[in-house]
Coordinates of C-alpha atoms in Angstrom, one line a residue:
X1 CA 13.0 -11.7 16.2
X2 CA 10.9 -13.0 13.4
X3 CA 8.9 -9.8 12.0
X4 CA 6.1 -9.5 9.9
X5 CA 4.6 -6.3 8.0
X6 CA 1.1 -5.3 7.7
X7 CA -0.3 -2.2 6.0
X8 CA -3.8 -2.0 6.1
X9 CA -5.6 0.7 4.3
X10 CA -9.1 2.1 5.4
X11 CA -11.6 4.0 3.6
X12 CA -11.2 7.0 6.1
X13 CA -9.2 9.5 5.9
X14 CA -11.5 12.5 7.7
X15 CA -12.7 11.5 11.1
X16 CA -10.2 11.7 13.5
X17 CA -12.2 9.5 15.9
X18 CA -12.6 6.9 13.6
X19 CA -8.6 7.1 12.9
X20 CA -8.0 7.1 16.5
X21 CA -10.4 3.7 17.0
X22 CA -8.9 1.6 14.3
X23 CA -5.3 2.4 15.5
X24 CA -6.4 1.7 19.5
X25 CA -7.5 -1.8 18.2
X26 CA -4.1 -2.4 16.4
X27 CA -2.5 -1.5 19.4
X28 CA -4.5 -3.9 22.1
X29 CA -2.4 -6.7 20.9
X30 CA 0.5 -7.0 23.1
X31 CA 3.5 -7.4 21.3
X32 CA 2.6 -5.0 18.2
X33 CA 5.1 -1.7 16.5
X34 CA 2.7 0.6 15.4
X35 CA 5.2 2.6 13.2
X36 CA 3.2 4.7 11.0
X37 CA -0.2 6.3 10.4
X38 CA -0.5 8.4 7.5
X39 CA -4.2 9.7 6.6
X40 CA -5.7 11.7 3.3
X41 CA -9.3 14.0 3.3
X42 CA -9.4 14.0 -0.6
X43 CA -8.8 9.9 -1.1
X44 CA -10.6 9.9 2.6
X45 CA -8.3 6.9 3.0
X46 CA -5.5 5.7 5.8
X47 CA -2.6 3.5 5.9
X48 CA -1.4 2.1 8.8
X49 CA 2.2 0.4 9.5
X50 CA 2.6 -1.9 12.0
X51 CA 4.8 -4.9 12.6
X52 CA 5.5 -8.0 14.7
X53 CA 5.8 -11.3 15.3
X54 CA 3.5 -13.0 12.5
X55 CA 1.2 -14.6 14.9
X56 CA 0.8 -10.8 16.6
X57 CA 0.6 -9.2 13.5
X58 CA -2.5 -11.3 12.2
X59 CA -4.1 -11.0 14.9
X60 CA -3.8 -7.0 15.3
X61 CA -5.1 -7.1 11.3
X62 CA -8.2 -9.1 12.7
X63 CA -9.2 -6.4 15.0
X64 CA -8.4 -3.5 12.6
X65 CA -10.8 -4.9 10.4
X66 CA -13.7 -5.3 13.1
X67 CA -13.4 -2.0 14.2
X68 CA -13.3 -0.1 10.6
X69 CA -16.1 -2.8 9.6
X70 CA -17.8 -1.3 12.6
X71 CA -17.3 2.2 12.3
X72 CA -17.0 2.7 8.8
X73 CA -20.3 3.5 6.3
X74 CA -19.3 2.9 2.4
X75 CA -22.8 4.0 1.5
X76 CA -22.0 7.7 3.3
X77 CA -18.2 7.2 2.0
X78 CA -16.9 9.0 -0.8
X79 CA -12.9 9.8 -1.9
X80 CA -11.4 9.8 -4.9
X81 CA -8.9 6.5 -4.3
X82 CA -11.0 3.4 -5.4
X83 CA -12.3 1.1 -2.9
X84 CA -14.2 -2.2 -2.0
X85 CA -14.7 -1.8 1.6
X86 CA -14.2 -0.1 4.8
X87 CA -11.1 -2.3 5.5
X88 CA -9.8 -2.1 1.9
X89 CA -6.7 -3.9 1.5
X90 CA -4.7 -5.6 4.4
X91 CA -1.3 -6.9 3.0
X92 CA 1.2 -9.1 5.5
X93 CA 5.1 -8.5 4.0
X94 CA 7.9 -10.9 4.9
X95 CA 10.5 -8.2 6.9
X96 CA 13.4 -10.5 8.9
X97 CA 13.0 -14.2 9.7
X98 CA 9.7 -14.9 7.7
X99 CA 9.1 -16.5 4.1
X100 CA 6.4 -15.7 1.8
X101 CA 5.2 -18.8 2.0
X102 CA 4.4 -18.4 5.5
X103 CA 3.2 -14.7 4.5
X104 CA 0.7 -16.4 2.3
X105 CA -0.5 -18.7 4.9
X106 CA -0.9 -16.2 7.5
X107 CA -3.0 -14.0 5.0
X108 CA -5.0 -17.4 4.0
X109 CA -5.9 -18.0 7.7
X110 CA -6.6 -14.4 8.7
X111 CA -9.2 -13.9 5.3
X112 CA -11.1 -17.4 6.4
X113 CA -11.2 -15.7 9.8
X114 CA -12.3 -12.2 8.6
X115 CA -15.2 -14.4 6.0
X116 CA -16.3 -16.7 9.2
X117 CA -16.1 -14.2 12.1
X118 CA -17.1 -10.9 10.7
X119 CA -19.2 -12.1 7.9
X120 CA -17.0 -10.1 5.1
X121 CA -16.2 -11.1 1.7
X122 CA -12.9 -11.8 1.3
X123 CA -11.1 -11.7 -1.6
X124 CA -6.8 -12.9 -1.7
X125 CA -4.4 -11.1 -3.6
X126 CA -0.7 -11.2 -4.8
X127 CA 0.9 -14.0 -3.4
X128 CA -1.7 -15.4 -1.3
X129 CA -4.1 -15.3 -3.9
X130 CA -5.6 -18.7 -4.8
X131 CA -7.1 -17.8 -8.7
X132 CA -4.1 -16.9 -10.6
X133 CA -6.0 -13.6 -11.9
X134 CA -6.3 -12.3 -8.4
X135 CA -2.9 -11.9 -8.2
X136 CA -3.1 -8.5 -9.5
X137 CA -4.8 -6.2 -7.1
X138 CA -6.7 -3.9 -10.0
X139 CA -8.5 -7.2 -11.3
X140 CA -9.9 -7.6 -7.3
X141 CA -10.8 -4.1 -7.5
X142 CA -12.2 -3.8 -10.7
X143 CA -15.7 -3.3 -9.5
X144 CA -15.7 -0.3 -6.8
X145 CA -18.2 -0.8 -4.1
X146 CA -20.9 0.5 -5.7
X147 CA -20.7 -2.1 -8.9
X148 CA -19.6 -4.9 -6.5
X149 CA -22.8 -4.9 -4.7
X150 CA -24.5 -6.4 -7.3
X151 CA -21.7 -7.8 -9.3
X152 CA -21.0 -10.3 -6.1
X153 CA -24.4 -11.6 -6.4
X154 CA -24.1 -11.7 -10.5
X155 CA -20.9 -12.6 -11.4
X156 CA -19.3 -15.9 -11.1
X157 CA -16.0 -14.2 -11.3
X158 CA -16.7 -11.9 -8.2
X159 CA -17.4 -14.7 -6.1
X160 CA -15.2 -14.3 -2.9
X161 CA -13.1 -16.8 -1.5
X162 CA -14.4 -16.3 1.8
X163 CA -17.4 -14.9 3.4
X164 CA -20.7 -14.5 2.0
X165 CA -21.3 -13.5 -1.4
X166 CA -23.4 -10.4 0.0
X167 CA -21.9 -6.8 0.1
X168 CA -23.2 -4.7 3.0
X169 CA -22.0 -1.3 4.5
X170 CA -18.8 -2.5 5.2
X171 CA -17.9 -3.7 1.6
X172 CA -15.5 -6.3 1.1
X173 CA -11.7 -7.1 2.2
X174 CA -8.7 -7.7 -0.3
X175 CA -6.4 -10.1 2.1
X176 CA -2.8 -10.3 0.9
X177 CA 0.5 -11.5 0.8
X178 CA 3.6 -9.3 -1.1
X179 CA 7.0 -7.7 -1.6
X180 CA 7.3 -3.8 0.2
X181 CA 5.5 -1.6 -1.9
X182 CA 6.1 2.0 -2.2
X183 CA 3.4 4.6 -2.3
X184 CA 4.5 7.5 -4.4
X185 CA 2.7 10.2 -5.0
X186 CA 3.6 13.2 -7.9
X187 CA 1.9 16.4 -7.9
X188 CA 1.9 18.7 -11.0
X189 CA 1.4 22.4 -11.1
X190 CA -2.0 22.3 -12.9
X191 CA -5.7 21.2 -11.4
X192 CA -6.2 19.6 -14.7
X193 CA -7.2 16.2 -13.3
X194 CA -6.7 15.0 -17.0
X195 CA -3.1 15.5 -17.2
X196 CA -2.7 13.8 -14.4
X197 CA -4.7 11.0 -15.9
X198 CA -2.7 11.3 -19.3
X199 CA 0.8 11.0 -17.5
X200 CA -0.4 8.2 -15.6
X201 CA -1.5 5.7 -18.3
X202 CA 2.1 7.1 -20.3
X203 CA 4.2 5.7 -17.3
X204 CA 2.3 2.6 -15.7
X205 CA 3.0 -0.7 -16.9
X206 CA -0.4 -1.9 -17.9
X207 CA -0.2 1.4 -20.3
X208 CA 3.1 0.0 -21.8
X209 CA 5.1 2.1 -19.7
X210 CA 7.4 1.3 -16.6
X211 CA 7.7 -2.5 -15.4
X212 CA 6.6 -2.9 -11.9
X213 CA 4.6 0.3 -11.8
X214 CA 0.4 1.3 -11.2
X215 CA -0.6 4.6 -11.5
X216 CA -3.6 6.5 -11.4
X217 CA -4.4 10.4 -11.8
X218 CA -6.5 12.3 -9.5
X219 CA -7.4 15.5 -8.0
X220 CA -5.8 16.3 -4.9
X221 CA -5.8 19.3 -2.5
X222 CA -6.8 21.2 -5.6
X223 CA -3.6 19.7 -7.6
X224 CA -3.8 17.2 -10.1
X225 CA -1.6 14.1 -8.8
X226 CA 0.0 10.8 -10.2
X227 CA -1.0 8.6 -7.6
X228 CA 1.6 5.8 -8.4
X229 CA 2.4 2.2 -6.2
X230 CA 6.1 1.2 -7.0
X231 CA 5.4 -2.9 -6.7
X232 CA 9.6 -3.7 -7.0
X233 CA 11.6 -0.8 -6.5
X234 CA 14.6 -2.9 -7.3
X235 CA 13.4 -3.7 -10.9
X236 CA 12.0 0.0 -11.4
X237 CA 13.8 3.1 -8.9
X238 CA 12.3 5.9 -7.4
X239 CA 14.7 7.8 -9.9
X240 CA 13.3 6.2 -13.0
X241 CA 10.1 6.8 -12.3
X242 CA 10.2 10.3 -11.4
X243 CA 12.5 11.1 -14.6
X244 CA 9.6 9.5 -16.6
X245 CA 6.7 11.3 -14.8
X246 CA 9.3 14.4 -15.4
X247 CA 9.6 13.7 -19.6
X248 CA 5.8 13.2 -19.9
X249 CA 4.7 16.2 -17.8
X250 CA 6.7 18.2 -19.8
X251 CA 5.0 16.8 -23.1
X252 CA 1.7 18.6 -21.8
X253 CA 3.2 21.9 -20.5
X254 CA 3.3 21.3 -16.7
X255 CA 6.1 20.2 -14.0
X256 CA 6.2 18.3 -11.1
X257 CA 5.5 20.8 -8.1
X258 CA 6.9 18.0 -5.3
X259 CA 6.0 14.3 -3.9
X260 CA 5.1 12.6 -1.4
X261 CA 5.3 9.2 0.4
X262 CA 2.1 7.9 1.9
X263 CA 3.4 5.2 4.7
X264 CA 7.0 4.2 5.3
X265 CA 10.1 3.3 2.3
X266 CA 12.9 0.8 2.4
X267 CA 15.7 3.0 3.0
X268 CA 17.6 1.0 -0.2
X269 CA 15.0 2.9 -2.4
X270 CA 16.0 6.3 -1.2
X271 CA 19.9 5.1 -1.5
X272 CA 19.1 3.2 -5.1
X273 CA 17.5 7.4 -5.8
X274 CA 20.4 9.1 -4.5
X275 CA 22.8 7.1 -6.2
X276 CA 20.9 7.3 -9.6
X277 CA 20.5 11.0 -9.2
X278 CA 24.2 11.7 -8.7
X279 CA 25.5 9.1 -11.3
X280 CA 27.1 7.1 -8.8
X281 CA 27.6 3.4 -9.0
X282 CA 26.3 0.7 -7.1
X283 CA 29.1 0.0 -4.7
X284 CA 29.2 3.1 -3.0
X285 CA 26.8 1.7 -1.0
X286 CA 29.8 0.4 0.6
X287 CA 31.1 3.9 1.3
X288 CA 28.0 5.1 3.4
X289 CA 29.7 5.9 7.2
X290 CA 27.1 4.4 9.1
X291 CA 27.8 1.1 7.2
X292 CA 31.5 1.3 8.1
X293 CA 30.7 1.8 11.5
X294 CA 27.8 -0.3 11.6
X295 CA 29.9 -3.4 10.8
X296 CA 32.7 -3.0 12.3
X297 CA 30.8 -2.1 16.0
X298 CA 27.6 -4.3 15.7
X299 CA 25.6 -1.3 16.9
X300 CA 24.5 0.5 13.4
X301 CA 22.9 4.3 14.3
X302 CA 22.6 7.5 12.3
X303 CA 25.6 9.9 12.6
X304 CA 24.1 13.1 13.6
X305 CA 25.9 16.0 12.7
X306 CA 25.2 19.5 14.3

């Protein structure tokens, strides 16, 4: 099976009903895995996980996208995760079978689509991004919706690529094509949003910190957080970055209380953390049981022991 990845994220993260509509239209496609919804009150944001054959999985995106750009009010929204539009970001990741290349196209055809049939500005990122300084998703999201709706009309540079260049309740879309990112969220034992802000700037790469690494601080559930997206956990671990997040936090006189994942992790990152944590090397990857058994019976499952 040739499988493709999509992760959409939504500005809402409150309404249950809404939550409810945008993963029913995901899951009118025949053919579609919904694995994962994962939903926020404070960044009023969701991320959905679903996968499928690419020509399924673009076509499930679509309709996410029509609903939230139905349903969803940026002029009543507010969170504390920056955002363009109601359908904020819909990435498409190569998983088994699949290139980037034809990740790119798919994300190229679904973003005229979105521009033509919905009447959205469209903007491409990462991979699929057709002016080199789009690549990076903070340069496409520079302006939140509030700036954009005049910026769009203003600013040569935040001309979309499709759609009009008019920004209306439902904001724009970031379409893209990337690696498996991680979403990885640290939360300290302090409501001082500012920490949070410090730490993050200290770690991410843009700050001179960590390769591979974006991070923002915020206030969540009353805790200040390091909102971090891990762009290559092969370059940069899980184990890495928490150690660093660890050394700075203790520079300002707080810990990390615990983290969280928001949507689903390569289970090589969770090894790669393990391994780092207990100073093992590489190859005892090679020693996991469910390997062993995996290989040598064709039929790889979790030993469960009670």
């Amino acid at each position: 099976m040739r499988l493709v990845e999509c992760v959409p994220n939504f500005s809402e993260g409150r309404r249950a009903e809404v939550i409810d509509a945008v993963r029913a239209a995901i899951v009118s496609v025949d053919g579609v895995y919904l694995l994962d919804v994962s939903s926020d009150a404070d960044h009023n944001r969701m991320v959905i996980t679903f996968a499928g054959e690419p020509e399924i999985v673009g076509e499930a995106a679509f309709r996410a996208v029509e609903a939230a750009a139905t349903l969803i009010d940026l002029e009543a929204h507010n969170g504390v995760h920056p955002r363009i539009g109601a359908a904020d970001v819909v990435p498409f990741i190569p998983l088994r079978g699949v290139t980037m290349a034809e990740c790119v196209a798919l994300a190229r055809r679904v973003g005229e689509r979105i521009g033509r049939e919905l009447a959205l500005p469209v903007y491409l990122y990462e991979q699929a991004a057709l002016h080199p300084e789009r690549r990076n998703l903070a340069v496409v999201r520079r302006d939140p919706y509030e700036v954009l709706r005049t910026t769009i009309q203003t600013d040569t540079s935040r001309l979309p690529d499709f759609g009009p260049a008019l920004l209306g309740k439902a904001g724009a879309v970031a379409v893209g094509a990337r690696e498996p990112l991680i979403a990885f969220n640290a939360y300290l034992n302090t409501s001082d949003v500012q920490v949070a802000v410090e730490i993050a700037r200290a770690v991410r790469e843009s700050g001179g910190g960590l390769p591979y690494l974006k991070a923002l601080g915020l206030l969540v559930n009353g805790m200040a957080q390091v909102s971090m997206n891990v762009i290559d956990f092969r370059k940069t671990s899980l184990f890495t970055i928490l150690e660093a997040v660890k050394g700075e936090a203790a520079r300002h006189g707080v810990i990390v209380a615990h983290t969280e994942l928001v949507g689903l992790i390569p289970q090589s990152a969770l090894i790669d953390a393990a391994l780092s944590y207990l100073q093992l090397p590489p190859q005892t990857r090679d020693l996991i049981l469910e390997k062993r058994l995996g290989e040598q019976t064709g039929d790889y499952h979790e030993v469960l022991f009670e």
